mmCIF file of C-alpha atoms in Angstrom:
data_model
loop_
_atom_site.group_PDB
_atom_site.id
_atom_site.type_symbol
_atom_site.label_atom_id
_atom_site.label_comp_id
_atom_site.label_asym_id
_atom_site.label_seq_id
_atom_site.Cartn_x
_atom_site.Cartn_y
_atom_site.Cartn_z
ATOM 1 C CA MET A 399 10.280 9.693 39.128
ATOM 2 C CA THR A 400 13.195 8.724 41.410
ATOM 3 C CA ASP A 401 14.540 11.269 43.936
ATOM 4 C CA GLU A 402 18.317 10.992 43.787
ATOM 5 C CA THR A 403 19.031 13.468 46.626
ATOM 6 C CA ALA A 404 20.192 10.652 48.882
ATOM 7 C CA ALA A 405 21.546 7.197 48.297
ATOM 8 C CA PRO A 406 19.612 4.665 50.388
ATOM 9 C CA ASP A 407 21.533 2.543 52.913
ATOM 10 C CA GLY A 408 20.797 -0.933 51.559
ATOM 11 C CA ASP A 409 20.977 -2.991 54.732
ATOM 12 C CA ARG A 410 19.018 -0.548 56.818
ATOM 13 C CA LEU A 411 16.459 -0.080 54.050
ATOM 14 C CA ARG A 412 15.883 -3.803 53.773
ATOM 15 C CA ARG A 413 15.263 -3.945 57.510
ATOM 16 C CA LEU A 414 12.706 -1.134 57.234
ATOM 17 C CA ILE A 415 10.609 -2.145 54.213
ATOM 18 C CA GLY A 416 12.488 -4.950 52.489
ATOM 19 C CA GLY A 417 11.084 -7.827 54.478
ATOM 20 C CA GLU A 418 8.366 -10.233 53.434
ATOM 21 C CA ASP A 419 5.830 -8.553 55.719
ATOM 22 C CA MET A 420 6.261 -5.212 53.881
ATOM 23 C CA ALA A 421 6.256 -6.722 50.385
ATOM 24 C CA TRP A 422 2.627 -5.720 49.834
ATOM 25 C CA LEU A 423 3.483 -2.046 50.398
ATOM 26 C CA VAL A 424 6.525 -2.191 48.124
ATOM 27 C CA ASP A 425 4.457 -3.887 45.416
ATOM 28 C CA ARG A 426 1.675 -1.276 45.580
ATOM 29 C CA ALA A 427 4.181 1.566 45.386
ATOM 30 C CA ARG A 428 6.062 -0.019 42.479
ATOM 31 C CA ARG A 429 2.843 -0.465 40.484
ATOM 32 C CA ARG A 430 2.003 3.204 41.004
ATOM 33 C CA ILE A 431 5.427 4.224 39.723
ATOM 34 C CA ALA A 432 4.937 1.979 36.673
ATOM 35 C CA ARG A 433 1.642 3.781 35.928
ATOM 36 C CA ASP A 434 3.280 7.200 36.415
ATOM 37 C CA ALA A 435 0.862 7.737 39.284
ATOM 38 C CA PRO A 436 1.939 9.942 42.244
ATOM 39 C CA LEU A 437 3.034 8.280 45.471
ATOM 40 C CA THR A 438 0.325 10.012 47.474
ATOM 41 C CA GLY A 439 -2.900 8.961 49.094
ATOM 42 C CA THR A 440 -3.449 5.716 50.917
ATOM 43 C CA VAL A 441 -3.096 2.030 50.171
ATOM 44 C CA THR A 442 -5.013 -0.651 52.033
ATOM 45 C CA LEU A 443 -4.319 -4.292 52.761
ATOM 46 C CA THR A 444 -7.317 -6.423 53.666
ATOM 47 C CA ALA A 445 -7.021 -9.220 56.250
ATOM 48 C CA PRO A 446 -3.409 -8.430 57.287
ATOM 49 C CA THR A 447 -1.425 -10.820 59.416
ATOM 50 C CA GLN A 448 -0.121 -9.827 62.826
ATOM 51 C CA GLU A 449 3.398 -9.788 61.369
ATOM 52 C CA GLN A 450 2.328 -7.303 58.695
ATOM 53 C CA ARG A 451 0.709 -5.085 61.326
ATOM 54 C CA ARG A 452 3.885 -5.135 63.470
ATOM 55 C CA ALA A 453 6.192 -4.455 60.509
ATOM 56 C CA LEU A 454 4.219 -1.346 59.537
ATOM 57 C CA ALA A 455 4.074 -0.185 63.137
ATOM 58 C CA VAL A 456 7.879 -0.523 63.447
ATOM 59 C CA LEU A 457 8.368 1.465 60.235
ATOM 60 C CA LEU A 458 6.111 4.321 61.303
ATOM 61 C CA GLY A 459 6.966 4.211 65.028
ATOM 62 C CA ARG A 460 3.360 3.619 66.037
ATOM 63 C CA ARG A 461 1.365 1.023 67.894
ATOM 64 C CA PRO A 462 0.137 -1.833 65.660
ATOM 65 C CA ALA A 463 -3.195 -1.015 64.070
ATOM 66 C CA THR A 464 -6.287 -3.083 64.727
ATOM 67 C CA GLY A 465 -9.249 -3.787 62.523
ATOM 68 C CA ALA A 466 -10.089 -5.872 59.443
ATOM 69 C CA SER A 467 -7.708 -3.984 57.160
ATOM 70 C CA LEU A 468 -4.417 -2.127 57.252
ATOM 71 C CA THR A 469 -4.218 1.352 55.727
ATOM 72 C CA VAL A 470 -1.136 3.507 55.298
ATOM 73 C CA ASN A 471 -0.621 6.963 53.842
ATOM 74 C CA LEU A 472 2.145 6.817 51.228
ATOM 75 C CA ARG A 473 3.168 10.397 51.928
ATOM 76 C CA ASP A 474 3.926 9.440 55.563
ATOM 77 C CA VAL A 475 6.184 6.610 54.350
ATOM 78 C CA ASP A 476 7.865 8.905 51.846
ATOM 79 C CA GLU A 477 8.600 11.589 54.442
ATOM 80 C CA LEU A 478 9.937 9.022 56.915
ATOM 81 C CA LEU A 479 12.288 7.543 54.342
ATOM 82 C CA ARG A 480 13.541 10.971 53.387
ATOM 83 C CA ALA A 481 14.097 11.872 57.029
ATOM 84 C CA THR A 482 16.092 8.683 57.579
ATOM 85 C CA GLY A 483 18.369 9.365 54.596
ATOM 86 C CA HIS A 484 16.823 6.946 52.104
ATOM 87 C CA GLY A 485 15.815 9.567 49.527
ATOM 88 C CA GLY A 486 12.083 9.001 49.670
ATOM 89 C CA LEU A 487 9.759 6.151 48.781
ATOM 90 C CA ALA A 488 10.461 6.139 45.013
ATOM 91 C CA ALA A 489 14.237 5.968 45.593
ATOM 92 C CA ALA A 490 13.746 3.201 48.155
ATOM 93 C CA ILE A 491 11.603 1.122 45.784
ATOM 94 C CA THR A 492 14.234 1.434 43.043
ATOM 95 C CA ALA A 493 17.033 0.509 45.445
ATOM 96 C CA LEU A 494 15.148 -2.565 46.650
ATOM 97 C CA THR A 495 13.646 -3.882 43.414
ATOM 98 C CA GLY A 496 15.601 -2.277 40.587
ATOM 99 C CA PRO A 497 14.589 0.371 38.016
ATOM 100 C CA VAL A 498 10.867 0.633 37.378
ATOM 101 C CA ASP A 499 9.677 0.458 33.760
ATOM 102 C CA SER A 500 7.244 3.352 33.863
ATOM 103 C CA LEU A 501 4.326 3.901 31.505
ATOM 104 C CA SER A 502 5.997 6.964 30.011
ATOM 105 C CA ASP A 503 9.194 4.954 29.429
ATOM 106 C CA ARG A 504 7.235 2.199 27.682
ATOM 107 C CA ARG A 505 5.361 4.704 25.565
ATOM 108 C CA LEU A 506 8.584 6.431 24.552
ATOM 109 C CA ARG A 507 10.201 3.119 23.588
ATOM 110 C CA THR A 508 7.143 2.117 21.587
ATOM 111 C CA GLU A 509 6.987 5.454 19.766
ATOM 112 C CA THR A 510 10.698 5.230 18.989
ATOM 113 C CA ALA A 511 10.314 1.667 17.736
ATOM 114 C CA TRP A 512 7.446 2.684 15.411
ATOM 115 C CA ARG A 513 9.419 5.658 14.078
ATOM 116 C CA ASP A 514 12.351 3.349 13.363
ATOM 117 C CA ALA A 515 10.029 0.841 11.693
ATOM 118 C CA TYR A 516 8.642 3.494 9.335
ATOM 119 C CA ARG A 517 12.021 5.051 8.477
ATOM 120 C CA PRO A 518 12.768 2.861 5.398
ATOM 121 C CA LEU A 519 9.324 3.649 4.008
ATOM 122 C CA GLU A 520 9.740 7.380 4.665
ATOM 123 C CA ASP A 521 13.018 7.290 2.752
ATOM 124 C CA ALA A 522 11.396 5.358 -0.093
ATOM 125 C CA VAL A 523 8.565 7.877 -0.618
ATOM 126 C CA ALA A 524 10.487 11.071 0.183
ATOM 127 C CA ASP A 525 11.131 11.970 -3.469
ATOM 128 C CA ARG A 526 7.961 10.428 -4.908
ATOM 129 C CA PRO A 527 5.099 12.943 -4.748
ATOM 130 C CA GLU A 528 2.797 10.474 -6.481
ATOM 131 C CA LEU A 529 2.884 8.427 -3.251
ATOM 132 C CA ALA A 530 2.331 11.317 -0.808
ATOM 133 C CA SER A 531 -1.447 10.885 -0.524
ATOM 134 C CA TRP A 532 -1.076 7.132 -0.163
ATOM 135 C CA ARG A 533 1.476 7.587 2.628
ATOM 136 C CA SER A 534 -0.969 9.851 4.493
ATOM 137 C CA TRP A 535 -3.706 7.289 3.906
ATOM 138 C CA LEU A 536 -1.615 4.649 5.661
ATOM 139 C CA ASP A 537 -1.530 6.829 8.776
ATOM 140 C CA THR A 538 -5.238 7.634 8.552
ATOM 141 C CA THR A 539 -6.312 4.001 8.227
ATOM 142 C CA GLY A 540 -3.600 2.526 10.444
ATOM 143 C CA LEU A 541 -3.317 -0.359 7.971
ATOM 144 C CA PRO A 542 0.354 -1.234 8.682
ATOM 145 C CA ARG A 543 -0.297 -1.369 12.435
ATOM 146 C CA ARG A 544 -3.306 -3.619 11.904
ATOM 147 C CA LEU A 545 -1.309 -5.962 9.714
ATOM 148 C CA ALA A 546 1.692 -5.998 12.076
ATOM 149 C CA PRO A 547 0.708 -4.780 15.589
ATOM 150 C CA ASP A 548 4.208 -5.302 17.002
ATOM 151 C CA PRO A 549 6.723 -2.657 15.843
ATOM 152 C CA ALA A 550 9.434 -5.300 15.425
ATOM 153 C CA ASP A 551 7.239 -7.223 12.975
ATOM 154 C CA ALA A 552 6.205 -3.954 11.318
ATOM 155 C CA ALA A 553 9.850 -3.027 10.798
ATOM 156 C CA VAL A 554 10.382 -6.175 8.706
ATOM 157 C CA LEU A 555 7.134 -5.600 6.805
ATOM 158 C CA LEU A 556 7.793 -1.928 6.012
ATOM 159 C CA ALA A 557 11.414 -2.570 5.051
ATOM 160 C CA GLY A 558 10.126 -5.112 2.551
ATOM 161 C CA LEU A 559 7.559 -2.631 1.269
ATOM 162 C CA ALA A 560 10.235 0.027 0.791
ATOM 163 C CA ALA A 561 12.382 -2.443 -1.118
ATOM 164 C CA VAL A 562 9.469 -3.350 -3.403
ATOM 165 C CA LEU A 563 8.645 0.307 -4.086
ATOM 166 C CA SER A 564 12.262 0.980 -5.000
ATOM 167 C CA ARG A 565 11.823 -1.424 -7.957
ATOM 168 C CA LEU A 566 8.548 0.034 -9.255
ATOM 169 C CA PRO A 567 7.586 0.685 -11.907
ATOM 170 C CA SER A 568 9.514 -2.078 -13.620
ATOM 171 C CA PRO A 569 9.955 -2.675 -17.344
ATOM 172 C CA SER A 570 8.828 -6.283 -16.815
ATOM 173 C CA ILE A 571 9.346 -8.671 -13.904
ATOM 174 C CA PRO A 572 7.498 -11.732 -12.546
ATOM 175 C CA LEU A 573 5.838 -11.182 -9.186
ATOM 176 C CA GLY A 574 7.666 -14.080 -7.539
ATOM 177 C CA ARG A 575 11.020 -12.813 -8.722
ATOM 178 C CA LEU A 576 10.268 -9.312 -7.438
ATOM 179 C CA ALA A 577 9.358 -10.780 -4.045
ATOM 180 C CA ALA A 578 12.457 -12.983 -3.921
ATOM 181 C CA GLU A 579 14.858 -10.214 -4.899
ATOM 182 C CA THR A 580 13.423 -7.611 -2.523
ATOM 183 C CA CYS A 581 12.348 -9.713 0.453
ATOM 184 C CA GLY A 582 14.208 -13.007 0.176
ATOM 185 C CA ASP A 583 10.860 -14.815 -0.035
ATOM 186 C CA ALA A 584 9.331 -15.638 -3.419
ATOM 187 C CA HIS A 585 5.864 -15.831 -1.810
ATOM 188 C CA ALA A 586 6.013 -12.554 0.141
ATOM 189 C CA LEU A 587 3.751 -10.862 -2.412
ATOM 190 C CA ASP A 588 1.275 -13.718 -2.744
ATOM 191 C CA ASP A 589 -2.391 -12.776 -2.482
ATOM 192 C CA GLY A 590 -3.444 -12.374 1.149
ATOM 193 C CA ARG A 591 0.051 -11.795 2.563
ATOM 194 C CA PRO A 592 0.432 -8.537 4.565
ATOM 195 C CA LEU A 593 3.160 -7.220 2.272
ATOM 196 C CA ALA A 594 0.997 -7.873 -0.803
ATOM 197 C CA THR A 595 -1.870 -5.914 0.777
ATOM 198 C CA LEU A 596 0.335 -2.885 1.384
ATOM 199 C CA ALA A 597 2.199 -3.139 -1.911
ATOM 200 C CA LEU A 598 -1.022 -3.371 -3.945
ATOM 201 C CA SER A 599 -2.373 -0.235 -2.306
ATOM 202 C CA ALA A 600 0.868 1.566 -3.220
ATOM 203 C CA VAL A 601 0.678 0.276 -6.795
ATOM 204 C CA ARG A 602 -2.844 1.667 -7.086
ATOM 205 C CA ALA A 603 -1.458 5.008 -5.991
ATOM 206 C CA LEU A 604 1.249 4.808 -8.639
ATOM 207 C CA ALA A 605 -1.463 4.050 -11.202
ATOM 208 C CA GLY A 606 -3.594 6.991 -10.022
ATOM 209 C CA ARG A 607 -6.315 4.719 -8.669
ATOM 210 C CA PRO A 608 -8.097 4.488 -5.268
ATOM 211 C CA PHE A 609 -6.068 2.838 -2.542
ATOM 212 C CA THR A 610 -8.856 0.532 -1.350
ATOM 213 C CA THR A 611 -8.655 -3.187 -1.964
ATOM 214 C CA GLU A 612 -9.887 -4.927 -5.097
ATOM 215 C CA PRO A 613 -10.427 -8.604 -4.293
ATOM 216 C CA ALA A 614 -11.038 -9.837 -7.846
ATOM 217 C CA ALA A 615 -8.084 -11.734 -9.301
ATOM 218 C CA GLU A 616 -8.329 -9.876 -12.603
ATOM 219 C CA SER A 617 -8.202 -6.522 -10.788
ATOM 220 C CA ARG A 618 -5.125 -7.693 -8.898
ATOM 221 C CA ARG A 619 -3.507 -8.872 -12.126
ATOM 222 C CA ALA A 620 -4.239 -5.572 -13.878
ATOM 223 C CA THR A 621 -3.043 -3.551 -10.893
ATOM 224 C CA TRP A 622 0.353 -5.263 -10.859
ATOM 225 C CA ALA A 623 0.555 -5.031 -14.639
ATOM 226 C CA SER A 624 0.182 -1.251 -14.448
ATOM 227 C CA VAL A 625 3.689 -1.090 -12.942
ATOM 228 C CA GLY A 626 5.234 -3.792 -15.114
ATOM 229 C CA VAL A 627 4.801 -6.754 -12.762
ATOM 230 C CA HIS A 628 3.153 -9.923 -14.045
ATOM 231 C CA LEU A 629 1.750 -12.818 -12.059
ATOM 232 C CA ASP A 630 2.751 -15.338 -14.716
ATOM 233 C CA GLU A 631 3.827 -15.309 -18.350
ATOM 234 C CA LEU A 632 1.012 -17.323 -19.914
ATOM 235 C CA SER A 633 -2.208 -15.936 -18.501
ATOM 236 C CA SER A 634 -1.271 -12.344 -19.359
ATOM 237 C CA THR A 635 -2.232 -11.825 -23.005
ATOM 238 C CA VAL A 636 -2.874 -9.172 -25.620
ATOM 239 C CA LEU A 637 -5.095 -9.403 -28.734
ATOM 240 C CA THR A 638 -3.655 -8.049 -31.994
ATOM 241 C CA LEU A 639 -4.396 -7.877 -35.706
ATOM 242 C CA GLY A 640 -2.181 -6.776 -38.598
ATOM 243 C CA LEU A 641 1.161 -6.579 -36.786
ATOM 244 C CA THR A 642 4.158 -7.504 -38.947
ATOM 245 C CA PRO A 643 7.438 -7.958 -37.039
ATOM 246 C CA ASP A 644 10.396 -9.754 -38.598
ATOM 247 C CA PRO A 645 9.064 -13.152 -39.768
ATOM 248 C CA ALA A 646 12.489 -14.680 -39.062
ATOM 249 C CA THR A 647 11.760 -14.398 -35.321
ATOM 250 C CA PRO A 648 9.422 -16.797 -33.476
ATOM 251 C CA LEU A 649 7.002 -13.967 -32.700
ATOM 252 C CA GLY A 650 7.149 -12.721 -36.281
ATOM 253 C CA ALA A 651 6.467 -16.217 -37.631
ATOM 254 C CA VAL A 652 3.343 -16.539 -35.454
ATOM 255 C CA LEU A 653 2.036 -13.124 -36.484
ATOM 256 C CA SER A 654 2.836 -13.660 -40.155
ATOM 257 C CA ALA A 655 0.720 -16.804 -40.189
ATOM 258 C CA HIS A 656 -2.189 -14.971 -38.553
ATOM 259 C CA ASN A 657 -1.834 -11.979 -40.866
ATOM 260 C CA THR A 658 -1.864 -14.173 -43.966
ATOM 261 C CA ALA A 659 -5.154 -15.637 -42.775
ATOM 262 C CA GLY A 660 -6.449 -12.229 -41.704
ATOM 263 C CA GLU A 661 -7.051 -13.560 -38.199
ATOM 264 C CA PRO A 662 -6.386 -11.946 -34.805
ATOM 265 C CA ALA A 663 -3.477 -13.265 -32.734
ATOM 266 C CA CYS A 664 -3.581 -13.657 -28.959
ATOM 267 C CA LEU A 665 -0.035 -13.149 -27.752
ATOM 268 C CA THR A 666 1.187 -14.201 -24.328
ATOM 269 C CA LEU A 667 3.594 -12.270 -22.181
ATOM 270 C CA ARG A 668 5.978 -15.194 -22.505
ATOM 271 C CA GLN A 669 6.136 -14.770 -26.297
ATOM 272 C CA LEU A 670 6.626 -11.024 -26.008
ATOM 273 C CA ARG A 671 9.325 -11.230 -23.352
ATOM 274 C CA ARG A 672 11.282 -13.593 -25.581
ATOM 275 C CA HIS A 673 11.200 -11.146 -28.474
ATOM 276 C CA PRO A 674 14.243 -8.952 -27.750
ATOM 277 C CA ALA A 675 14.146 -6.514 -30.669
ATOM 278 C CA PRO A 676 11.915 -3.442 -31.096
ATOM 279 C CA ILE A 677 9.038 -3.890 -33.557
ATOM 280 C CA PRO A 678 9.344 -1.184 -36.246
ATOM 281 C CA VAL A 679 5.833 0.029 -37.118
ATOM 282 C CA ALA A 680 5.023 3.644 -37.974
ATOM 283 C CA ARG A 681 1.499 3.885 -36.545
ATOM 284 C CA VAL A 682 -0.616 1.529 -34.482
ATOM 285 C CA HIS A 683 -4.335 1.814 -33.687
ATOM 286 C CA LEU A 684 -5.370 0.942 -30.152
ATOM 287 C CA CYS A 685 -8.932 0.074 -29.127
ATOM 288 C CA GLU A 686 -10.427 -0.805 -25.771
ATOM 289 C CA ASN A 687 -12.765 -3.680 -26.692
ATOM 290 C CA PRO A 688 -12.186 -6.984 -28.536
ATOM 291 C CA VAL A 689 -15.338 -6.459 -30.611
ATOM 292 C CA VAL A 690 -13.357 -3.927 -32.688
ATOM 293 C CA ILE A 691 -10.660 -6.533 -33.441
ATOM 294 C CA ALA A 692 -13.272 -9.149 -34.382
ATOM 295 C CA ALA A 693 -15.143 -6.746 -36.661
ATOM 296 C CA ALA A 694 -11.901 -5.564 -38.290
ATOM 297 C CA ALA A 695 -10.897 -9.173 -38.973
ATOM 298 C CA ASP A 696 -14.290 -9.847 -40.545
ATOM 299 C CA ASP A 697 -14.354 -6.628 -42.578
ATOM 300 C CA LEU A 698 -10.702 -6.112 -43.513
ATOM 301 C CA GLY A 699 -8.912 -9.392 -42.890
ATOM 302 C CA PRO A 700 -5.268 -9.232 -44.066
ATOM 303 C CA ALA A 701 -5.742 -5.596 -45.159
ATOM 304 C CA CYS A 702 -6.231 -4.329 -41.587
ATOM 305 C CA PRO A 703 -3.496 -1.937 -40.424
ATOM 306 C CA PRO A 704 -1.794 -2.731 -37.103
ATOM 307 C CA LEU A 705 -4.471 -2.870 -34.410
ATOM 308 C CA ILE A 706 -4.164 -3.777 -30.718
ATOM 309 C CA CYS A 707 -6.943 -4.344 -28.190
ATOM 310 C CA ILE A 708 -6.119 -2.965 -24.737
ATOM 311 C CA GLY A 709 -8.897 -5.091 -23.247
ATOM 312 C CA GLY A 710 -9.700 -2.940 -20.233
ATOM 313 C CA ARG A 711 -6.943 -2.269 -17.742
ATOM 314 C CA PRO A 712 -3.706 -2.954 -19.662
ATOM 315 C CA SER A 713 -2.126 -6.291 -18.809
ATOM 316 C CA ALA A 714 1.600 -6.847 -18.517
ATOM 317 C CA ALA A 715 1.469 -8.323 -22.012
ATOM 318 C CA VAL A 716 -0.131 -5.123 -23.342
ATOM 319 C CA TRP A 717 2.550 -2.974 -21.753
ATOM 320 C CA ARG A 718 5.308 -5.216 -23.078
ATOM 321 C CA LEU A 719 3.945 -5.057 -26.635
ATOM 322 C CA LEU A 720 3.514 -1.288 -26.475
ATOM 323 C CA THR A 721 7.094 -0.969 -25.234
ATOM 324 C CA LEU A 722 8.395 -3.036 -28.149
ATOM 325 C CA LEU A 723 6.390 -0.917 -30.579
ATOM 326 C CA GLY A 724 7.377 2.360 -28.931
ATOM 327 C CA ASP A 725 11.040 1.360 -29.064
ATOM 328 C CA GLY A 726 10.492 0.716 -32.765
ATOM 329 C CA GLY A 727 9.294 4.285 -33.294
ATOM 330 C CA ALA A 728 5.537 3.673 -33.357
ATOM 331 C CA THR A 729 2.981 6.424 -32.846
ATOM 332 C CA PHE A 730 -0.237 5.254 -31.189
ATOM 333 C CA LEU A 731 -3.807 6.267 -32.067
ATOM 334 C CA TYR A 732 -6.284 5.398 -29.325
ATOM 335 C CA HIS A 733 -10.029 4.990 -29.062
ATOM 336 C CA GLY A 734 -11.963 3.770 -26.038
ATOM 337 C CA ASP A 735 -15.329 3.916 -24.338
ATOM 338 C CA PHE A 736 -16.646 7.361 -23.474
ATOM 339 C CA ASP A 737 -17.198 6.635 -19.803
ATOM 340 C CA TRP A 738 -15.075 7.349 -16.739
ATOM 341 C CA GLY A 739 -13.671 3.826 -16.666
ATOM 342 C CA GLY A 740 -12.602 4.234 -20.278
ATOM 343 C CA VAL A 741 -11.078 7.608 -19.477
ATOM 344 C CA ALA A 742 -9.062 6.039 -16.634
ATOM 345 C CA ILE A 743 -7.690 3.419 -19.033
ATOM 346 C CA ALA A 744 -6.873 6.091 -21.609
ATOM 347 C CA SER A 745 -5.153 8.190 -18.941
ATOM 348 C CA SER A 746 -2.824 5.347 -18.008
ATOM 349 C CA LEU A 747 -1.914 4.893 -21.680
ATOM 350 C CA HIS A 748 -1.486 8.610 -22.284
ATOM 351 C CA THR A 749 0.803 8.925 -19.266
ATOM 352 C CA ARG A 750 2.944 5.925 -20.091
ATOM 353 C CA VAL A 751 3.192 5.775 -23.907
ATOM 354 C CA GLY A 752 1.284 8.792 -25.216
ATOM 355 C CA PHE A 753 -1.219 8.697 -28.082
ATOM 356 C CA ILE A 754 -3.079 10.695 -30.699
ATOM 357 C CA PRO A 755 -6.836 10.521 -30.013
ATOM 358 C CA TRP A 756 -8.645 8.325 -32.546
ATOM 359 C CA ARG A 757 -12.234 9.568 -32.634
ATOM 360 C CA TYR A 758 -11.705 10.228 -28.918
ATOM 361 C CA THR A 759 -12.085 13.978 -28.438
ATOM 362 C CA ALA A 760 -14.833 16.230 -27.106
ATOM 363 C CA ALA A 761 -16.117 16.848 -30.649
ATOM 364 C CA ASP A 762 -16.275 13.091 -31.335
ATOM 365 C CA TYR A 763 -18.144 12.493 -28.085
ATOM 366 C CA LEU A 764 -20.720 15.196 -28.735
ATOM 367 C CA ALA A 765 -21.316 13.880 -32.275
ATOM 368 C CA ALA A 766 -21.750 10.251 -31.123
ATOM 369 C CA PRO A 767 -25.142 8.584 -30.576
ATOM 370 C CA SER A 768 -26.410 8.476 -27.012
ATOM 371 C CA GLY A 769 -25.814 5.462 -24.858
ATOM 372 C CA GLY A 770 -26.802 4.834 -21.259
ATOM 373 C CA PRO A 771 -26.449 7.210 -18.308
ATOM 374 C CA LEU A 772 -22.920 8.221 -17.368
ATOM 375 C CA THR A 773 -21.999 7.437 -13.765
ATOM 376 C CA GLY A 774 -18.822 7.704 -11.749
ATOM 377 C CA ARG A 775 -16.341 10.411 -10.843
ATOM 378 C CA PRO A 776 -15.145 12.781 -13.596
ATOM 379 C CA LEU A 777 -11.478 12.511 -14.548
ATOM 380 C CA PRO A 778 -9.179 14.800 -16.543
ATOM 381 C CA THR A 779 -8.623 14.089 -20.245
ATOM 382 C CA PRO A 780 -5.297 15.749 -21.114
ATOM 383 C CA TRP A 781 -5.380 14.531 -24.759
ATOM 384 C CA SER A 782 -8.601 16.581 -25.187
ATOM 385 C CA PRO A 783 -9.197 18.825 -22.134
ATOM 386 C CA PRO A 784 -12.750 19.830 -23.222
ATOM 387 C CA LEU A 785 -13.765 16.154 -23.171
ATOM 388 C CA THR A 786 -14.153 16.073 -19.394
ATOM 389 C CA THR A 787 -16.478 19.074 -19.489
ATOM 390 C CA ALA A 788 -18.472 17.648 -22.398
ATOM 391 C CA MET A 789 -18.943 14.262 -20.702
ATOM 392 C CA THR A 790 -19.893 15.855 -17.393
ATOM 393 C CA SER A 791 -22.426 18.098 -19.088
ATOM 394 C CA ARG A 792 -24.004 15.509 -21.412
ATOM 395 C CA ALA A 793 -23.840 12.742 -18.774
ATOM 396 C CA THR A 794 -24.193 9.967 -21.362
ATOM 397 C CA ARG A 795 -21.801 7.083 -21.849
ATOM 398 C CA VAL A 796 -20.901 6.056 -25.393
ATOM 399 C CA GLU A 797 -19.478 2.581 -25.731
ATOM 400 C CA GLU A 798 -17.052 1.720 -28.502
ATOM 401 C CA GLU A 799 -19.557 -0.576 -30.218
ATOM 402 C CA LEU A 800 -21.778 2.421 -31.067
ATOM 403 C CA LEU A 801 -18.981 3.860 -33.197
ATOM 404 C CA LEU A 802 -17.907 0.583 -34.779
ATOM 405 C CA ASP A 803 -18.824 1.505 -38.358
ATOM 406 C CA THR A 804 -16.884 4.772 -38.132
ATOM 407 C CA LEU A 805 -13.838 3.031 -36.669
ATOM 408 C CA LEU A 806 -13.875 0.386 -39.408
ATOM 409 C CA THR A 807 -14.096 3.089 -42.064
ATOM 410 C CA ASP A 808 -11.032 4.762 -40.549
ATOM 411 C CA LEU A 809 -9.128 1.481 -40.628
ATOM 412 C CA ARG A 810 -10.232 0.754 -44.180
ATOM 413 C CA THR A 811 -9.075 4.149 -45.478
ATOM 414 C CA PHE A 812 -6.104 4.569 -43.176
ATOM 415 C CA ASP A 813 -3.070 6.398 -44.574
ATOM 416 C CA PRO A 814 -0.036 6.020 -42.265
ATOM 417 C CA GLY A 815 0.970 9.587 -43.007
ATOM 418 C CA ILE A 816 -2.330 11.127 -41.902
ATOM 419 C CA SER A 817 -3.665 11.436 -38.353
ATOM 420 C CA THR A 818 -7.241 10.330 -37.590
ATOM 421 C CA GLY A 819 -8.960 12.506 -35.075
#
């Protein structure tokens, strides 16, 4: 905005417009520069003093104006200052009062600050296509800017988010430890904290789920568990029947006692994290609902082959147990509800550990008795691609309980060398 064609003479300039009686004019001009508005048109001072009238008259070489207000054309002042070697009104204002922080300057600084704030996050998602839609969603919703309106605060928040994402998914880590190691604050990922809000939305993206918030504690627990993060070691559990790890280990001793009695065992994440060795089992059946475990215990007792209940969205304990079994060479056979929620659970398992469908194909669905109406959004079923089409067409949900007798028969006659499907 400043015309640099001439360097204003400081002393002379102060005599012209630098006095107290011309301060109102200097202030009006400076505010226009700050708004990137042109120094044209008129400005008016109401109820001027006689000194203010005389000062303006001296500047413009005119008789003092009369009337209730004092009006001056800024272009006249600009031309006069140029003619007297002061480079124009904008240059004079800068010489008298210092550089003006214009609106365009402030906008540029703000835009630069926001770009800098987002840079760690951009680097963190650059090679992760599974987060591309989520990153666009952040811009669409403006969530980071709502959580941290100041770019300096946002820079700290987004740097923490990038650090968290760099550790996910994790084989197994407590939430507080993840927060402490990435952000220097063990409570940074506590429920309700801005970083937790952003991180949870990213975790949902990693799990292939909607980015919107899920306020229920169990949903939050399951969401973190999907990337190997647990809120605590005791409340995260997994229900099992028929598992037989080394009885010389603490975990093996617990399971051996349950197996002898033919009773299910509810294992905590703490127990599983303290079992360092893989669990060598050839094949393991997985079900979605605890009713299958209870019925198998009643019907088969100690004769039940290894059976694990996923219990809805897999907990951190579920993932830990499946990792131990997978490391031991296990092959998984999975059955779940024939509804879109069940398909989402199966998809997370299929992606992470893989499985052979156990009565969980399109043919099994079409042969099953009808349940209630099927609602929700269709999802792909890569373990049986025709299943999505069959479920969409039939539009009936089939819960696991409706196939309980068939599942128990499979368990009763199970041969580890033969696939059930």
